[in-house]
Amino acid sequence: MSELINNSSQRKEMLKHMILELHRGVAPEQVRARLVELLSRIPYDEVVEVEQELIAEGLPVEEVLRLCDVHTAVLDGHIDLSGAKDVPPGHPVDVFRQENRALEKVASEIRDMLAGSTSLKQEDLPNWLIGLHGKLNALMDVDKHYLRKEYLLFPYMEAHGITGPPKVMWGKHDETRALLKAAIDAVSNHDKLTLDELQAVIDFGVKPAVQAVLDMIMKEEEILLPMCMDTLTGEEWYLVHVQTPEYGFCLIDPEDDWQPEGVEASEISYGGGSSVRLPTGSFSIDELAALFTTLPIDLTFVDKDDKVKFFSHGPKRIFARNRAILGRDVRMCHPPGSVHIVDKIINDFKSGRENSAAFWINFKDRFVYIEYFAMRGEKGEYLGTVEFTQDLTELRKLEGDQRLLNYKK
């Protein structure tokens, strides 16, 4: 190891040379061996700088994107994170990492399912596919994780002059989304897929999608996020933090809140004193929040683009909800076997054929009534769907009148 290069500029030039060798067709194994021999471990910030310089020197973003996974495979295990900053609980980077742990858990569960697929019988395949479909739907929640990077993180990177790597990573996001969508489409024919077709679906659909998600986690945690911790200011991170709920969380609902050091909580409130004015009156934000937690119903709102935008959170919610569903396609929030019902309701509401739908079920010894209503604007345009869920167990027992004051205990 006497040849080991410790000078930063020399290291970057050598890494640049090795990446260009990959683009000329040199075998990744050969490049990786040379990297280990000469460089051992590369600081994360130098990897970003080299990619940025290559693009600035004329290497097309599309070409970097084409071999991005090869770069990752060669560098995996050789990124030096010893200089990375600590991340406080609740910080946006901490949230990204928590989401990555949740994504890894789902990916591991999918891989466990795939490992047992060789012993499946044809009669067991439909239920197995429904289970796999549900896991892939959960993995598709990574879309919110990527959206927050694209619309909250990348603009600040670009403002600091880091323009090339975000373009490459956004391209990888789109590739991963396409792979996941293709995998979901492939397993959605629960009753039609045969065992003979299954292996091709696994090898060419499911496995590449899962691997793409895991590869992106490596790129984030070993390169992107440490570099962003060095680059973004506390104020910029705070702006990322307060806008995060608009996009929703991926698979988790973070327990820790965060605020920059030196900033009082009163300075970063969510607008508790602001007023919401409506045609028949107004509320402060605090009053409106209290209204939704006081009403004896559970409310969930899905916007015109089929994304979950809001849910009430009372003390006795019937069906569990957490902020991980915010920004998620409503179809992904239901078991695969009931998605066709969700689709029909939404399509009927959008077309104007129907304006409401009702269901009632017995759930955990309670009689639960569920209603869906199409929300429309003044001109009749579709604005979204609202779901009301009520526990009518006690109301169904009422008889006669109650005209005297009698507080319920």
Short mmCIF file of C-alpha atoms in Angstrom, two decimals:
data_model
loop_
_atom_site.label_atom_id
_atom_site.label_comp_id
_atom_site.label_asym_id
_atom_site.label_seq_id
_atom_site.Cartn_x
_atom_site.Cartn_y
_atom_site.Cartn_z
CA MET A 1 0.00 0.00 0.00
CA SER A 2 3.03 2.28 -0.32
CA GLU A 3 1.43 3.83 -3.40
CA LEU A 4 -1.52 5.14 -1.37
CA ILE A 5 -2.45 8.69 -2.42
CA ASN A 6 -3.30 11.07 0.44
CA ASN A 7 -3.21 14.42 -1.40
CA SER A 8 -6.73 15.72 -2.08
CA SER A 9 -6.11 17.13 -5.56
CA GLN A 10 -4.21 14.01 -6.64
CA ARG A 11 -6.95 11.82 -5.19
CA LYS A 12 -9.64 13.70 -7.10
CA GLU A 13 -7.71 13.50 -10.36
CA MET A 14 -7.21 9.77 -9.89
CA LEU A 15 -10.90 9.25 -9.09
CA LYS A 16 -11.86 11.32 -12.14
CA HIS A 17 -9.56 9.18 -14.29
CA MET A 18 -11.12 5.98 -12.91
CA ILE A 19 -14.67 7.17 -13.56
CA LEU A 20 -13.75 8.07 -17.12
CA GLU A 21 -12.26 4.59 -17.51
CA LEU A 22 -15.65 3.14 -16.59
CA HIS A 23 -17.25 5.26 -19.29
CA ARG A 24 -14.70 3.95 -21.79
CA GLY A 25 -15.74 0.39 -21.00
CA VAL A 26 -13.06 -0.79 -18.57
CA ALA A 27 -14.43 -3.59 -16.34
CA PRO A 28 -15.77 -2.28 -12.99
CA GLU A 29 -13.87 -5.02 -11.10
CA GLN A 30 -10.58 -3.82 -12.58
CA VAL A 31 -11.30 -0.19 -11.70
CA ARG A 32 -12.41 -1.11 -8.19
CA ALA A 33 -9.19 -3.07 -7.57
CA ARG A 34 -7.10 -0.09 -8.68
CA LEU A 35 -9.19 2.25 -6.50
CA VAL A 36 -8.55 0.09 -3.43
CA GLU A 37 -4.84 -0.08 -4.24
CA LEU A 38 -4.32 3.65 -4.75
CA LEU A 39 -7.04 5.46 -2.85
CA SER A 40 -8.36 3.10 -0.17
CA ARG A 41 -11.11 5.47 1.11
CA ILE A 42 -12.35 8.69 -0.53
CA PRO A 43 -13.86 11.60 1.45
CA TYR A 44 -17.55 12.00 0.56
CA ASP A 45 -17.19 15.65 -0.47
CA GLU A 46 -14.52 14.79 -3.04
CA VAL A 47 -16.87 12.33 -4.75
CA VAL A 48 -19.41 15.14 -5.27
CA GLU A 49 -16.71 17.56 -6.42
CA VAL A 50 -15.37 15.07 -8.98
CA GLU A 51 -18.84 14.42 -10.43
CA GLN A 52 -19.49 18.16 -10.59
CA GLU A 53 -16.15 18.79 -12.34
CA LEU A 54 -16.70 16.00 -14.87
CA ILE A 55 -20.06 17.47 -15.87
CA ALA A 56 -18.58 20.98 -16.02
CA GLU A 57 -15.81 19.63 -18.29
CA GLY A 58 -18.34 18.30 -20.76
CA LEU A 59 -19.31 14.78 -19.67
CA PRO A 60 -23.08 14.71 -20.41
CA VAL A 61 -25.42 14.30 -17.44
CA GLU A 62 -27.11 11.47 -19.38
CA GLU A 63 -23.78 9.63 -19.59
CA VAL A 64 -23.15 10.03 -15.85
CA LEU A 65 -26.69 8.81 -15.23
CA ARG A 66 -26.18 5.78 -17.48
CA LEU A 67 -23.27 4.48 -15.41
CA CYS A 68 -24.34 5.89 -12.05
CA ASP A 69 -25.00 2.43 -10.62
CA VAL A 70 -21.56 1.25 -11.76
CA HIS A 71 -19.98 4.23 -9.98
CA THR A 72 -21.92 3.27 -6.84
CA ALA A 73 -20.82 -0.36 -6.99
CA VAL A 74 -17.16 0.62 -7.42
CA LEU A 75 -17.23 3.16 -4.56
CA ASP A 76 -19.39 1.12 -2.16
CA GLY A 77 -17.51 0.57 1.08
CA HIS A 78 -14.74 3.02 0.17
CA ILE A 79 -16.31 6.35 1.14
CA ASP A 80 -14.63 8.04 4.11
CA LEU A 81 -17.30 9.43 6.49
CA SER A 82 -14.96 10.22 9.36
CA GLY A 83 -15.40 13.96 8.76
CA ALA A 84 -19.20 13.90 8.60
CA LYS A 85 -21.07 16.15 11.03
CA ASP A 86 -23.35 14.81 13.75
CA VAL A 87 -27.06 15.09 13.00
CA PRO A 88 -29.45 16.16 15.80
CA PRO A 89 -32.71 14.21 16.34
CA GLY A 90 -35.58 15.53 14.23
CA HIS A 91 -33.29 17.35 11.78
CA PRO A 92 -34.33 16.82 8.12
CA VAL A 93 -31.29 14.59 7.58
CA ASP A 94 -32.29 12.51 10.61
CA VAL A 95 -35.77 12.15 9.10
CA PHE A 96 -34.32 11.06 5.75
CA ARG A 97 -32.24 8.44 7.56
CA GLN A 98 -35.20 7.16 9.59
CA GLU A 99 -37.12 6.78 6.35
CA ASN A 100 -34.20 4.87 4.84
CA ARG A 101 -34.26 2.41 7.75
CA ALA A 102 -37.99 1.88 7.14
CA LEU A 103 -37.37 1.39 3.41
CA GLU A 104 -34.62 -1.12 4.14
CA LYS A 105 -37.01 -3.04 6.38
CA VAL A 106 -39.62 -3.29 3.62
CA ALA A 107 -36.93 -4.23 1.08
CA SER A 108 -35.72 -6.99 3.41
CA GLU A 109 -39.28 -8.30 3.81
CA ILE A 110 -39.68 -8.38 0.02
CA ARG A 111 -36.40 -10.26 -0.38
CA ASP A 112 -37.52 -12.78 2.25
CA MET A 113 -40.71 -13.32 0.26
CA LEU A 114 -38.74 -13.79 -2.97
CA ALA A 115 -36.43 -16.31 -1.30
CA GLY A 116 -39.43 -18.50 -0.51
CA SER A 117 -41.03 -18.19 -3.94
CA THR A 118 -39.42 -21.37 -5.31
CA SER A 119 -41.59 -23.56 -3.07
CA LEU A 120 -44.88 -21.91 -4.08
CA LYS A 121 -47.75 -23.89 -5.55
CA GLN A 122 -50.02 -22.40 -8.20
CA GLU A 123 -53.03 -22.36 -5.86
CA ASP A 124 -51.04 -20.33 -3.32
CA LEU A 125 -49.75 -17.82 -5.86
CA PRO A 126 -52.66 -15.29 -5.89
CA ASN A 127 -52.50 -14.65 -2.13
CA TRP A 128 -48.70 -14.53 -2.24
CA LEU A 129 -48.87 -11.94 -5.03
CA ILE A 130 -51.35 -9.85 -3.06
CA GLY A 131 -48.87 -9.81 -0.17
CA LEU A 132 -46.00 -8.87 -2.49
CA HIS A 133 -48.17 -6.19 -4.12
CA GLY A 134 -48.77 -4.64 -0.70
CA LYS A 135 -45.04 -4.61 0.11
CA LEU A 136 -44.23 -2.96 -3.23
CA ASN A 137 -46.95 -0.38 -2.61
CA ALA A 138 -45.24 0.42 0.70
CA LEU A 139 -41.88 0.72 -1.05
CA MET A 140 -43.46 3.14 -3.56
CA ASP A 141 -43.88 5.53 -0.63
CA VAL A 142 -40.25 6.43 -1.40
CA ASP A 143 -41.76 8.87 -3.92
CA LYS A 144 -42.39 11.35 -1.09
CA HIS A 145 -38.81 10.94 0.11
CA TYR A 146 -37.57 11.74 -3.40
CA LEU A 147 -39.97 14.67 -3.86
CA ARG A 148 -38.63 16.33 -0.71
CA LYS A 149 -35.09 15.98 -2.03
CA GLU A 150 -36.08 17.33 -5.44
CA TYR A 151 -38.12 20.33 -4.30
CA LEU A 152 -36.68 21.16 -0.88
CA LEU A 153 -33.05 20.01 -0.87
CA PHE A 154 -31.84 20.32 -4.46
CA PRO A 155 -32.72 24.04 -4.85
CA TYR A 156 -30.42 24.91 -1.94
CA MET A 157 -27.65 22.71 -3.36
CA GLU A 158 -27.97 24.54 -6.66
CA ALA A 159 -27.94 27.91 -4.87
CA HIS A 160 -24.57 26.88 -3.41
CA GLY A 161 -23.25 26.07 -6.88
CA ILE A 162 -23.74 22.29 -6.75
CA THR A 163 -25.77 21.76 -9.92
CA GLY A 164 -24.57 18.57 -11.60
CA PRO A 165 -25.12 15.90 -8.91
CA PRO A 166 -28.77 16.91 -8.25
CA LYS A 167 -29.55 16.45 -11.95
CA VAL A 168 -28.01 12.97 -11.93
CA MET A 169 -29.77 11.97 -8.71
CA TRP A 170 -33.14 13.28 -9.95
CA GLY A 171 -32.68 11.11 -13.03
CA LYS A 172 -32.06 8.10 -10.79
CA HIS A 173 -35.21 8.95 -8.84
CA ASP A 174 -37.23 8.80 -12.04
CA GLU A 175 -35.64 5.49 -13.03
CA THR A 176 -36.46 4.02 -9.61
CA ARG A 177 -40.05 5.26 -9.78
CA ALA A 178 -40.43 3.64 -13.21
CA LEU A 179 -38.96 0.35 -11.97
CA LEU A 180 -41.29 0.29 -8.97
CA LYS A 181 -44.33 1.10 -11.11
CA ALA A 182 -43.41 -1.66 -13.56
CA ALA A 183 -42.95 -4.15 -10.71
CA ILE A 184 -46.31 -3.21 -9.18
CA ASP A 185 -48.02 -3.52 -12.56
CA ALA A 186 -46.40 -6.92 -13.11
CA VAL A 187 -47.64 -8.42 -9.83
CA SER A 188 -51.08 -6.78 -9.89
CA ASN A 189 -52.62 -9.58 -12.00
CA HIS A 190 -53.00 -11.74 -8.92
CA ASP A 191 -55.26 -14.33 -10.55
CA LYS A 192 -53.64 -14.45 -14.00
CA LEU A 193 -49.91 -14.80 -13.36
CA THR A 194 -48.58 -18.36 -13.51
CA LEU A 195 -45.65 -19.94 -11.72
CA ASP A 196 -43.86 -20.24 -15.07
CA GLU A 197 -44.07 -16.46 -15.49
CA LEU A 198 -43.24 -15.62 -11.89
CA GLN A 199 -39.46 -16.00 -12.05
CA ALA A 200 -39.18 -13.55 -14.95
CA VAL A 201 -41.31 -11.03 -13.03
CA ILE A 202 -39.03 -11.44 -10.01
CA ASP A 203 -35.73 -11.29 -11.91
CA PHE A 204 -36.59 -8.50 -14.34
CA GLY A 205 -39.18 -6.55 -12.36
CA VAL A 206 -39.11 -6.88 -8.59
CA LYS A 207 -35.41 -7.39 -7.86
CA PRO A 208 -34.20 -4.41 -9.96
CA ALA A 209 -36.77 -2.15 -8.30
CA VAL A 210 -35.74 -3.17 -4.79
CA GLN A 211 -32.05 -2.84 -5.65
CA ALA A 212 -32.59 0.64 -7.09
CA VAL A 213 -34.12 1.81 -3.80
CA LEU A 214 -31.23 0.34 -1.80
CA ASP A 215 -28.60 1.82 -4.13
CA MET A 216 -30.10 5.27 -3.68
CA ILE A 217 -29.95 4.88 0.10
CA MET A 218 -26.19 4.28 -0.20
CA LYS A 219 -25.78 7.36 -2.43
CA GLU A 220 -27.71 9.49 0.05
CA GLU A 221 -26.11 8.37 3.27
CA GLU A 222 -22.50 8.09 2.13
CA ILE A 223 -22.36 11.10 -0.20
CA LEU A 224 -25.38 13.41 -0.54
CA LEU A 225 -26.55 13.94 3.04
CA PRO A 226 -23.09 14.42 4.64
CA MET A 227 -22.23 16.90 1.89
CA CYS A 228 -25.52 18.78 2.44
CA MET A 229 -24.80 18.97 6.18
CA ASP A 230 -21.56 20.76 5.30
CA THR A 231 -23.21 23.08 2.77
CA LEU A 232 -26.68 24.23 3.86
CA THR A 233 -27.07 26.90 6.53
CA GLY A 234 -29.19 26.46 9.65
CA GLU A 235 -31.81 28.79 8.21
CA GLU A 236 -31.96 26.77 4.99
CA TRP A 237 -32.35 23.52 6.94
CA TYR A 238 -35.14 25.12 8.95
CA LEU A 239 -36.98 26.05 5.75
CA VAL A 240 -36.61 22.44 4.58
CA HIS A 241 -37.93 21.29 7.96
CA VAL A 242 -41.07 23.44 8.07
CA GLN A 243 -42.04 22.59 4.48
CA THR A 244 -41.53 18.84 4.88
CA PRO A 245 -45.11 18.08 6.10
CA GLU A 246 -46.49 19.52 2.84
CA TYR A 247 -44.92 16.57 1.01
CA GLY A 248 -45.47 13.97 3.73
CA PHE A 249 -43.19 11.45 5.39
CA CYS A 250 -42.14 8.12 3.90
CA LEU A 251 -43.36 5.13 5.96
CA ILE A 252 -42.69 6.85 9.30
CA ASP A 253 -44.11 9.55 11.56
CA PRO A 254 -41.10 11.18 13.25
CA GLU A 255 -41.35 11.53 17.02
CA ASP A 256 -38.68 14.22 17.44
CA ASP A 257 -39.20 17.84 16.47
CA TRP A 258 -36.26 20.10 15.66
CA GLN A 259 -35.45 23.76 15.58
CA PRO A 260 -32.15 25.52 14.86
CA GLU A 261 -30.04 26.53 17.84
CA GLY A 262 -30.56 30.12 18.90
CA VAL A 263 -34.10 30.36 17.55
CA GLU A 264 -36.99 30.51 20.00
CA ALA A 265 -39.97 28.24 19.47
CA SER A 266 -42.23 31.29 19.23
CA GLU A 267 -40.25 32.44 16.19
CA ILE A 268 -40.90 29.22 14.29
CA SER A 269 -44.50 28.43 15.17
CA TYR A 270 -46.81 27.08 12.51
CA GLY A 271 -48.94 30.22 12.63
CA GLY A 272 -51.05 29.63 15.73
CA GLY A 273 -52.18 33.25 15.73
CA SER A 274 -53.12 33.40 12.07
CA SER A 275 -56.72 33.60 10.96
CA VAL A 276 -58.56 31.49 8.40
CA ARG A 277 -61.45 33.49 6.93
CA LEU A 278 -64.43 31.64 5.44
CA PRO A 279 -67.69 32.94 3.91
CA THR A 280 -69.60 32.43 7.17
CA GLY A 281 -66.95 33.31 9.75
CA SER A 282 -63.35 32.78 10.73
CA PHE A 283 -61.08 30.69 12.96
CA SER A 284 -57.63 31.09 14.34
CA ILE A 285 -55.33 28.20 13.41
CA ASP A 286 -55.50 26.97 17.02
CA GLU A 287 -59.31 27.07 17.00
CA LEU A 288 -59.51 25.23 13.70
CA ALA A 289 -57.11 22.52 14.91
CA ALA A 290 -59.14 22.15 18.12
CA LEU A 291 -62.37 21.87 16.12
CA PHE A 292 -61.10 18.88 14.16
CA THR A 293 -59.85 17.13 17.29
CA THR A 294 -63.18 17.76 19.07
CA LEU A 295 -65.65 16.62 16.41
CA PRO A 296 -66.94 13.06 17.09
CA ILE A 297 -65.94 11.92 13.60
CA ASP A 298 -62.73 10.97 11.85
CA LEU A 299 -62.12 13.03 8.72
CA THR A 300 -59.69 12.36 5.87
CA PHE A 301 -59.35 14.61 2.81
CA VAL A 302 -58.02 13.44 -0.57
CA ASP A 303 -57.36 16.20 -3.12
CA LYS A 304 -58.28 16.29 -6.83
CA ASP A 305 -54.96 14.60 -7.69
CA ASP A 306 -55.82 11.65 -5.41
CA LYS A 307 -53.24 12.59 -2.77
CA VAL A 308 -54.04 12.43 0.95
CA LYS A 309 -53.79 16.05 2.14
CA PHE A 310 -55.28 16.03 5.65
CA PHE A 311 -56.70 13.87 8.40
CA SER A 312 -58.17 14.78 11.78
CA HIS A 313 -56.56 13.30 14.85
CA GLY A 314 -59.05 12.97 17.70
CA PRO A 315 -58.47 11.02 20.92
CA LYS A 316 -60.63 8.06 19.81
CA ARG A 317 -59.74 7.60 16.15
CA ILE A 318 -61.33 4.46 14.71
CA PHE A 319 -58.76 3.67 12.02
CA ALA A 320 -55.13 4.48 12.79
CA ARG A 321 -53.56 7.29 10.77
CA ASN A 322 -50.15 8.93 10.91
CA ARG A 323 -48.41 11.62 8.90
CA ALA A 324 -46.70 9.05 6.68
CA ILE A 325 -49.89 8.95 4.57
CA LEU A 326 -49.78 12.69 3.77
CA GLY A 327 -48.94 13.26 0.13
CA ARG A 328 -49.47 9.59 -0.68
CA ASP A 329 -51.70 8.36 -3.50
CA VAL A 330 -54.87 7.20 -1.78
CA ARG A 331 -54.73 3.88 -3.65
CA MET A 332 -51.47 3.08 -1.89
CA CYS A 333 -53.19 3.51 1.48
CA HIS A 334 -55.54 0.56 0.91
CA PRO A 335 -55.00 -3.19 0.60
CA PRO A 336 -54.52 -4.23 -3.05
CA GLY A 337 -57.74 -6.25 -2.91
CA SER A 338 -59.87 -3.14 -2.29
CA VAL A 339 -58.17 -0.71 -4.67
CA HIS A 340 -60.79 -1.35 -7.36
CA ILE A 341 -63.47 0.03 -5.00
CA VAL A 342 -61.38 3.14 -4.29
CA ASP A 343 -60.88 3.64 -8.03
CA LYS A 344 -64.60 3.34 -8.76
CA ILE A 345 -65.59 5.87 -6.09
CA ILE A 346 -63.00 8.41 -7.24
CA ASN A 347 -63.83 7.95 -10.94
CA ASP A 348 -67.57 8.25 -10.28
CA PHE A 349 -67.02 11.40 -8.21
CA LYS A 350 -64.72 12.98 -10.82
CA SER A 351 -67.13 12.25 -13.67
CA GLY A 352 -70.08 13.67 -11.74
CA ARG A 353 -72.01 10.39 -11.86
CA GLU A 354 -72.13 10.22 -8.06
CA ASN A 355 -71.60 12.55 -5.12
CA SER A 356 -71.59 10.22 -2.12
CA ALA A 357 -71.05 6.62 -1.07
CA ALA A 358 -71.66 4.90 2.26
CA PHE A 359 -70.53 1.70 3.97
CA TRP A 360 -71.06 0.26 7.43
CA ILE A 361 -69.06 -2.46 9.11
CA ASN A 362 -68.66 -4.21 12.44
CA PHE A 363 -65.13 -3.45 13.60
CA LYS A 364 -63.69 -4.48 16.98
CA ASP A 365 -67.18 -4.85 18.47
CA ARG A 366 -68.16 -1.38 17.25
CA PHE A 367 -70.66 -0.40 14.55
CA VAL A 368 -68.75 1.90 12.20
CA TYR A 369 -70.39 4.07 9.55
CA ILE A 370 -68.18 5.37 6.71
CA GLU A 371 -69.28 8.01 4.19
CA TYR A 372 -67.47 9.48 1.20
CA PHE A 373 -68.49 12.80 -0.35
CA ALA A 374 -67.31 14.51 -3.52
CA MET A 375 -66.16 18.05 -2.76
CA ARG A 376 -66.99 20.53 -5.51
CA GLY A 377 -66.29 24.21 -6.11
CA GLU A 378 -68.83 26.92 -6.89
CA LYS A 379 -68.89 25.90 -10.56
CA GLY A 380 -69.23 22.21 -9.80
CA GLU A 381 -65.57 21.36 -10.47
CA TYR A 382 -64.19 18.39 -8.55
CA LEU A 383 -61.91 19.46 -5.67
CA GLY A 384 -61.42 16.14 -3.94
CA THR A 385 -63.04 13.52 -1.73
CA VAL A 386 -63.67 13.69 2.00
CA GLU A 387 -64.16 10.59 4.15
CA PHE A 388 -66.19 10.75 7.37
CA THR A 389 -65.98 7.82 9.78
CA GLN A 390 -68.25 7.57 12.84
CA ASP A 391 -68.70 5.09 15.65
CA LEU A 392 -72.50 4.71 15.86
CA THR A 393 -72.51 1.90 18.42
CA GLU A 394 -74.03 3.94 21.26
CA LEU A 395 -76.30 6.04 19.02
CA ARG A 396 -78.00 2.91 17.71
CA LYS A 397 -79.11 2.10 21.26
CA LEU A 398 -80.99 5.37 21.79
CA GLU A 399 -84.75 5.24 22.41
CA GLY A 400 -87.38 7.78 23.37
CA ASP A 401 -86.34 11.34 24.32
CA GLN A 402 -83.76 12.99 26.54
CA ARG A 403 -84.90 16.53 27.34
CA LEU A 404 -83.09 17.01 30.65
CA LEU A 405 -79.43 17.92 31.01
CA ASN A 406 -77.42 14.80 31.73
CA TYR A 407 -73.66 14.91 31.14
CA LYS A 408 -72.24 11.79 29.59
CA LYS A 409 -69.59 10.07 31.71
#
